[in-house]
Coordinates of C-alpha atoms and ligand atoms in Angstrom, one line a residue:
M21 CA 52.4 87.3 143.0
A22 CA 49.1 85.3 142.7
A23 CA 47.6 84.0 145.9
S24 CA 48.0 80.1 146.3
N25 CA 44.4 78.6 146.8
S26 CA 45.0 77.4 150.5
V27 CA 47.1 77.9 153.3
I28 CA 47.3 75.5 156.3
V29 CA 48.4 76.9 159.7
L30 CA 49.4 74.9 162.6
G31 CA 48.9 76.7 165.9
A32 CA 46.3 79.5 166.8
G33 CA 48.7 81.6 169.1
L34 CA 49.9 85.0 168.0
A35 CA 52.0 83.8 165.1
G36 CA 49.3 81.4 163.6
C37 CA 46.6 84.1 163.9
A38 CA 48.8 86.7 162.3
A39 CA 49.6 84.0 159.5
A40 CA 46.0 83.6 159.0
L41 CA 44.8 87.3 158.9
S42 CA 47.7 87.9 156.5
A43 CA 47.2 84.9 154.2
R44 CA 43.4 85.9 154.2
A45 CA 44.4 89.5 153.0
Q46 CA 46.0 87.8 150.1
G47 CA 42.7 86.0 149.2
A48 CA 43.8 82.5 150.2
A49 CA 41.4 80.0 151.9
V50 CA 42.9 79.4 155.4
T51 CA 42.5 76.5 157.9
V52 CA 44.1 76.8 161.3
Y53 CA 44.6 73.6 163.4
D54 CA 45.1 74.0 167.2
P55 CA 43.9 71.5 169.9
A56 CA 42.7 74.3 172.1
R57 CA 39.3 75.5 171.3
A58 CA 39.7 78.9 172.6
A59 CA 42.0 81.4 173.8
R60 CA 43.5 80.8 177.4
H61 CA 45.7 82.4 180.1
R62 CA 49.3 81.6 179.1
V63 CA 52.5 82.1 181.0
C64 CA 53.7 85.5 179.4
G65 CA 54.8 88.9 180.7
E66 CA 52.1 90.5 178.6
F67 CA 54.3 93.3 178.0
L68 CA 53.8 94.4 174.3
S69 CA 56.7 96.4 172.7
P70 CA 55.6 99.7 171.3
E71 CA 56.0 98.6 167.6
V72 CA 53.1 96.0 168.3
R73 CA 50.6 98.7 167.5
S74 CA 51.8 99.0 163.9
S75 CA 51.9 95.2 163.6
L76 CA 48.3 95.1 164.8
E77 CA 47.4 97.9 162.4
Q78 CA 48.8 96.0 159.6
L79 CA 46.8 92.9 160.3
G80 CA 43.7 95.2 160.8
A81 CA 43.3 94.2 164.4
W82 CA 44.6 97.2 166.2
S83 CA 40.9 98.7 166.8
E84 CA 40.0 95.6 168.6
A85 CA 42.9 95.6 170.7
E86 CA 42.4 99.2 171.7
A87 CA 38.7 98.4 172.5
C88 CA 40.2 96.2 175.3
R89 CA 41.6 99.2 176.9
P90 CA 45.2 98.0 177.4
A91 CA 47.3 99.6 180.1
L92 CA 50.1 101.9 178.6
M93 CA 53.6 102.1 180.1
H94 CA 55.8 105.2 179.5
S95 CA 59.0 104.0 181.3
M96 CA 61.0 101.0 182.3
R97 CA 62.6 100.4 185.7
V98 CA 65.3 97.7 185.9
Y99 CA 66.3 96.5 189.3
F100 CA 69.7 94.9 189.8
G101 CA 69.8 93.9 193.5
R102 CA 69.7 97.4 195.1
R103 CA 70.8 99.3 192.0
V104 CA 67.8 100.6 189.9
C105 CA 67.9 102.0 186.3
T106 CA 65.2 104.2 184.9
D107 CA 64.6 105.2 181.2
R108 CA 61.8 106.5 179.2
L109 CA 60.5 104.3 176.7
P110 CA 60.7 105.6 172.9
E111 CA 57.1 105.3 172.6
P112 CA 54.3 104.0 175.2
A113 CA 54.3 100.2 175.4
I114 CA 51.1 98.2 175.9
G115 CA 49.9 95.8 178.5
L116 CA 47.3 93.5 177.4
S117 CA 46.4 89.9 178.7
R118 CA 47.1 87.0 176.4
L119 CA 43.6 85.8 177.1
R120 CA 42.3 88.9 175.4
L121 CA 45.0 89.3 172.7
D122 CA 44.7 85.9 171.7
H123 CA 41.0 85.9 171.7
L124 CA 40.6 89.0 169.8
L125 CA 43.1 87.7 167.2
R126 CA 41.3 84.4 166.8
D127 CA 38.1 86.2 166.5
A128 CA 39.5 88.6 163.8
A129 CA 40.8 85.8 161.8
A130 CA 37.5 83.8 162.0
T131 CA 35.4 86.9 161.1
R132 CA 37.5 87.2 158.0
G133 CA 36.9 83.8 156.8
A134 CA 39.7 81.4 158.4
R135 CA 38.4 78.1 159.4
F136 CA 39.5 76.7 162.9
V137 CA 39.8 73.0 163.5
A138 CA 40.1 72.0 167.2
E139 CA 42.9 69.3 166.4
R140 CA 46.5 68.8 166.7
S141 CA 48.2 68.4 163.2
Q142 CA 51.4 67.3 161.7
P143 CA 53.4 69.6 159.3
S144 CA 53.1 69.1 155.8
P145 CA 55.0 70.8 152.9
G146 CA 53.9 74.4 152.4
C147 CA 52.3 74.7 155.8
V148 CA 53.0 77.7 158.3
L149 CA 54.4 76.1 161.3
A150 CA 53.3 78.2 164.4
T151 CA 53.4 75.5 167.3
G152 CA 55.3 77.6 169.7
R153 CA 58.2 76.8 171.8
Q154 CA 60.2 73.8 171.8
T155 CA 59.2 71.4 174.4
G156 CA 61.3 68.4 175.7
V157 CA 64.5 67.9 177.5
A158 CA 66.6 70.9 178.3
P159 CA 70.3 70.5 179.4
G160 CA 71.8 71.5 182.8
D161 CA 69.6 73.3 185.4
R162 CA 66.2 73.6 183.9
L163 CA 64.4 76.9 183.6
F164 CA 60.7 77.4 184.4
G165 CA 58.5 80.3 183.7
F166 CA 55.5 81.4 185.9
K167 CA 52.8 84.1 185.9
A168 CA 49.8 85.4 187.9
H169 CA 47.6 88.5 187.8
F170 CA 47.3 90.7 191.0
S171 CA 44.8 93.3 192.0
G172 CA 45.7 96.4 193.8
P173 CA 47.5 99.8 192.9
P174 CA 48.8 99.4 189.4
G175 CA 52.0 101.0 188.3
D176 CA 52.7 103.0 185.0
A177 CA 56.1 101.5 184.0
V178 CA 57.4 97.9 183.1
E179 CA 59.5 96.9 186.1
L180 CA 62.2 94.1 185.8
Y181 CA 63.7 92.6 188.9
F182 CA 66.9 90.7 188.6
G183 CA 67.8 88.4 191.6
D184 CA 70.3 85.6 192.1
R185 CA 69.6 83.4 189.0
F186 CA 66.1 84.5 188.5
Y187 CA 64.3 87.6 187.2
I188 CA 60.6 88.6 187.5
G189 CA 58.7 91.4 185.4
V190 CA 55.8 93.4 186.8
N191 CA 53.5 95.4 184.6
P192 CA 50.1 96.6 184.4
V193 CA 47.4 95.0 182.1
E194 CA 44.0 95.8 181.1
D195 CA 41.2 96.4 183.8
G196 CA 43.7 97.5 186.6
F197 CA 45.3 94.3 186.9
T198 CA 49.1 93.7 187.4
N199 CA 50.9 91.0 185.6
V200 CA 53.7 89.4 187.6
C201 CA 55.6 86.9 185.6
G202 CA 59.4 85.5 185.7
L203 CA 61.8 82.7 185.2
A204 CA 63.8 80.7 187.6
P205 CA 65.9 77.6 187.4
E206 CA 64.6 74.4 188.9
S207 CA 67.5 74.0 191.7
L208 CA 66.3 77.5 193.1
L209 CA 62.6 76.6 192.7
R210 CA 63.3 73.4 194.7
T211 CA 64.7 75.2 197.8
I212 CA 61.4 77.2 198.2
H213 CA 59.1 74.0 197.2
F214 CA 58.1 75.7 193.9
S215 CA 56.2 78.4 195.8
Y216 CA 56.3 81.6 193.5
D217 CA 55.0 83.7 196.5
A218 CA 58.1 82.8 198.4
L219 CA 60.2 83.6 195.4
L220 CA 58.7 87.0 195.5
A221 CA 60.0 87.5 199.1
L222 CA 63.7 86.8 198.0
N223 CA 64.3 90.1 196.4
P224 CA 63.6 93.0 198.9
A225 CA 62.6 95.6 196.3
L226 CA 60.2 93.3 194.6
A227 CA 58.8 92.1 198.0
E228 CA 58.1 95.8 198.6
R229 CA 56.5 96.4 195.2
T230 CA 54.1 93.3 195.5
R231 CA 53.2 94.0 199.1
P232 CA 50.0 96.2 198.6
L233 CA 48.9 93.8 195.7
T234 CA 46.6 90.7 196.2
R235 CA 47.1 87.6 193.9
A236 CA 43.8 87.3 191.6
M237 CA 44.5 83.9 190.1
H238 CA 46.5 80.6 190.7
W239 CA 49.9 80.7 189.5
L240 CA 50.5 79.1 186.0
S241 CA 53.9 77.8 185.1
T242 CA 55.5 76.4 182.0
G243 CA 58.8 74.7 181.3
P244 CA 61.5 73.6 180.9
L245 CA 62.4 76.5 178.4
V246 CA 64.7 75.9 175.7
Y247 CA 66.1 79.2 173.8
G248 CA 67.2 79.8 170.2
R249 CA 66.4 78.6 166.8
R250 CA 64.4 75.2 166.3
R251 CA 65.1 72.8 163.6
Q252 CA 62.1 72.3 161.5
P253 CA 61.2 70.3 158.6
R254 CA 62.2 71.6 155.3
G255 CA 59.6 73.1 153.1
V256 CA 57.5 74.7 155.8
Y257 CA 57.2 78.5 157.2
P258 CA 58.1 78.4 160.8
A259 CA 57.0 81.4 162.7
G260 CA 56.9 82.8 166.1
D261 CA 58.5 80.8 168.8
A262 CA 58.6 77.8 166.4
F263 CA 61.1 79.9 164.3
S264 CA 63.1 80.9 167.3
F265 CA 62.5 81.5 171.1
I266 CA 63.9 84.8 172.3
D267 CA 64.6 85.5 176.1
P268 CA 61.5 86.9 177.7
F269 CA 63.4 89.8 179.4
T270 CA 63.7 91.4 176.0
G271 CA 59.8 91.8 175.8
A272 CA 60.1 91.1 172.1
G273 CA 58.8 87.5 171.7
M274 CA 55.1 88.7 170.8
L275 CA 56.4 91.4 168.6
N276 CA 58.4 88.8 166.8
A277 CA 55.6 86.3 166.7
L278 CA 53.2 88.8 165.0
E279 CA 55.8 90.0 162.6
T280 CA 57.0 86.4 161.6
G281 CA 53.5 85.3 161.3
R282 CA 52.4 88.0 159.2
M283 CA 55.5 87.5 156.8
A284 CA 54.9 83.6 156.8
G285 CA 51.1 84.0 155.9
W286 CA 52.1 86.3 153.1
A287 CA 55.0 84.1 151.9
A288 CA 52.7 80.7 152.0
A289 CA 49.8 82.4 150.3
T290 CA 51.8 84.3 147.4
G291 CA 54.2 81.2 146.7
Q292 CA 57.5 82.9 148.1
T293 CA 59.9 79.9 148.9
P294 CA 60.3 78.9 152.3
E295 CA 64.2 79.5 151.8
A296 CA 63.5 83.2 150.8
Y297 CA 61.1 83.6 153.8
G298 CA 63.7 82.2 156.2
S299 CA 66.5 84.5 155.0
A300 CA 64.1 87.5 155.2
V301 CA 63.2 86.7 159.0
M302 CA 66.8 86.0 159.8
G303 CA 67.7 89.4 158.5
R304 CA 65.3 90.8 160.9
L305 CA 66.0 88.6 164.1
R306 CA 69.8 87.9 163.9
R307 CA 70.8 90.9 165.9
P308 CA 68.3 90.7 168.6
L309 CA 68.9 86.9 169.0
L310 CA 72.6 87.5 169.5
V311 CA 72.2 90.3 172.0
A312 CA 69.8 88.3 174.0
Q313 CA 72.1 85.4 173.9
V314 CA 75.0 87.6 175.2
L315 CA 73.0 89.0 178.0
R316 CA 71.6 85.7 179.0
T317 CA 75.0 84.4 179.5
A318 CA 76.0 87.6 181.6
I319 CA 73.0 87.0 183.9
A320 CA 73.8 83.2 184.3
M321 CA 77.3 84.2 185.3
G322 CA 76.0 86.6 187.9
A323 CA 77.7 89.6 185.8
A324 CA 74.5 91.6 185.1
T325 CA 74.8 93.7 188.3
H326 CA 78.2 94.8 187.5
L327 CA 77.5 95.6 184.0
A328 CA 74.1 97.1 184.6
P329 CA 75.4 100.8 185.0
W330 CA 77.4 100.7 181.9
I331 CA 74.3 99.6 179.8
P332 CA 71.7 102.3 179.2
G333 CA 68.2 100.7 179.1
R334 CA 67.3 102.7 175.9
W335 CA 70.4 101.0 174.2
L336 CA 69.3 97.7 175.4
F337 CA 65.7 98.1 174.3
A338 CA 66.6 99.2 170.9
L339 CA 69.3 96.3 170.3
T340 CA 66.5 93.7 171.1
R341 CA 64.0 94.9 168.8
P342 CA 63.6 93.3 165.3
S343 CA 65.7 95.2 162.4
A344 CA 63.6 97.2 160.0
Ligands
LIG3 C1 57.8 83.4 181.0 C2 57.7 84.1 179.7 C3 57.4 85.4 179.8 C4 57.4 86.0 178.6 N1 57.0 87.4 178.6 C5 57.1 88.1 177.3 C6 56.6 89.5 177.4 O1 56.4 90.1 178.3 N2 56.5 90.0 176.1 C7 56.7 89.3 174.9 O2 56.6 90.0 173.8 N3 57.0 88.1 174.8 C8 56.9 87.4 176.1 N4 57.3 86.1 176.1 C9 57.2 85.3 174.8 C10 55.9 85.1 174.1 O3 55.1 84.5 175.1 C11 56.0 84.3 172.9 O4 57.0 84.8 172.1 C12 54.7 84.1 172.1 O5 53.7 83.4 172.9 C13 54.9 83.3 170.9 O6 53.8 83.1 170.3 P1 53.6 81.7 169.3 O7 52.4 82.2 168.5 O8 54.8 81.6 168.5 O9 53.4 80.6 170.2 P2 52.0 80.2 171.2 O10 51.7 81.2 171.8 O11 52.9 79.3 172.2 O12 51.2 79.4 170.6 C14 51.5 78.2 169.9 C15 50.1 77.4 169.5 O13 50.3 76.1 168.9 C16 49.4 75.2 169.4 N5 50.0 74.0 168.9 C17 51.3 73.2 169.4 N6 51.4 72.1 168.8 C18 50.5 72.0 167.7 C19 50.2 71.1 166.6 N7 50.9 70.1 166.5 N8 49.2 71.2 166.0 C20 48.4 72.5 166.0 N9 48.7 73.2 167.0 C21 49.5 73.3 167.9 C22 49.3 75.5 170.8 O14 48.2 74.9 171.4 C23 49.4 77.0 170.9 O15 48.1 77.5 170.9 C24 57.3 85.3 177.1 C25 57.6 83.8 177.4 C26 57.7 83.3 178.6 C27 57.9 81.8 178.5

């Protein structure tokens, strides 16, 4: 298919930059709108699923990512209260801060000719909509995300600690830092006056894990978080969280953002219809979104601790990746 003359992208996060790179590869003129002038720290676990390597290779940005010397993780440890399940990952996962990753992708897109405009914009027909998660009112007990980097002895695994209605991920990133990132409901955060340091102390295994670490930045927080597919205007190519926000414990959000961004940029540049693009994306994401929803319900009901011994981590990991 011939490339269309120009592609407008809203959002310069992972999905938006992936779309820009992919549309540029098809020869389209690309303009990316984002009110943020530069990459910044974001609330994110910074755990990149192993398949991200091939995604970045396809976008022509893997060598830039490798040059940041990301941390590698070979196994996952999941703590349910006192119970711990350990599994080897099928391939090493990657720990890289969003500051670095977003920066290198913006840089790669700009170097390859995408034009960046530091403005918020409104969706227009044919644009790639990569504006991130839905914001606004969330029903019930609102969920908030938080993260900070710590210095101190780094681990070589991704660790997930499930507590009563909250969970926190701990994993290494570049330069020897450890990212600590989690999710908790407002009702719980109120009881500890929104002190994330106090939250770490609520889980004995987590308290022990973080004792030798020193916080290297202020806590960042975001929310309320709203899961699932977003309703978007017709005639656009939604990508990343703007298509659907998957639960962070899957560690698949960034992979999905890069993959759907790449698909959206290609579809917009080659004139594929938004409907055909939407069906192709749903074909890949239907299963992980469904599995994540079931697990989220189990966690909210406090059933995760009972189910944990029966669900192998490898199986869980595989079921929450996009279908090929
Ligand atoms: C607590 C938490 C932990 C997570 N941990 C992980 C993890 O460990 N691993 C993982 O893979 N995923 C994780 N995720 C998910 C991951 O962060 C997201 O899936 C990913 O950031 C989605 O990228 P995106 O490009 O779609 O959106 P974003 O990164 O949110 O980018 C959207 C961009 O759009 C811009 N924008 C918004 N509105 C407009 C507008 N009108 N015009 C122009 N620009 C606009 C914004 O400024 C922003 O730069 C986590 C998420 C949370 C909340």
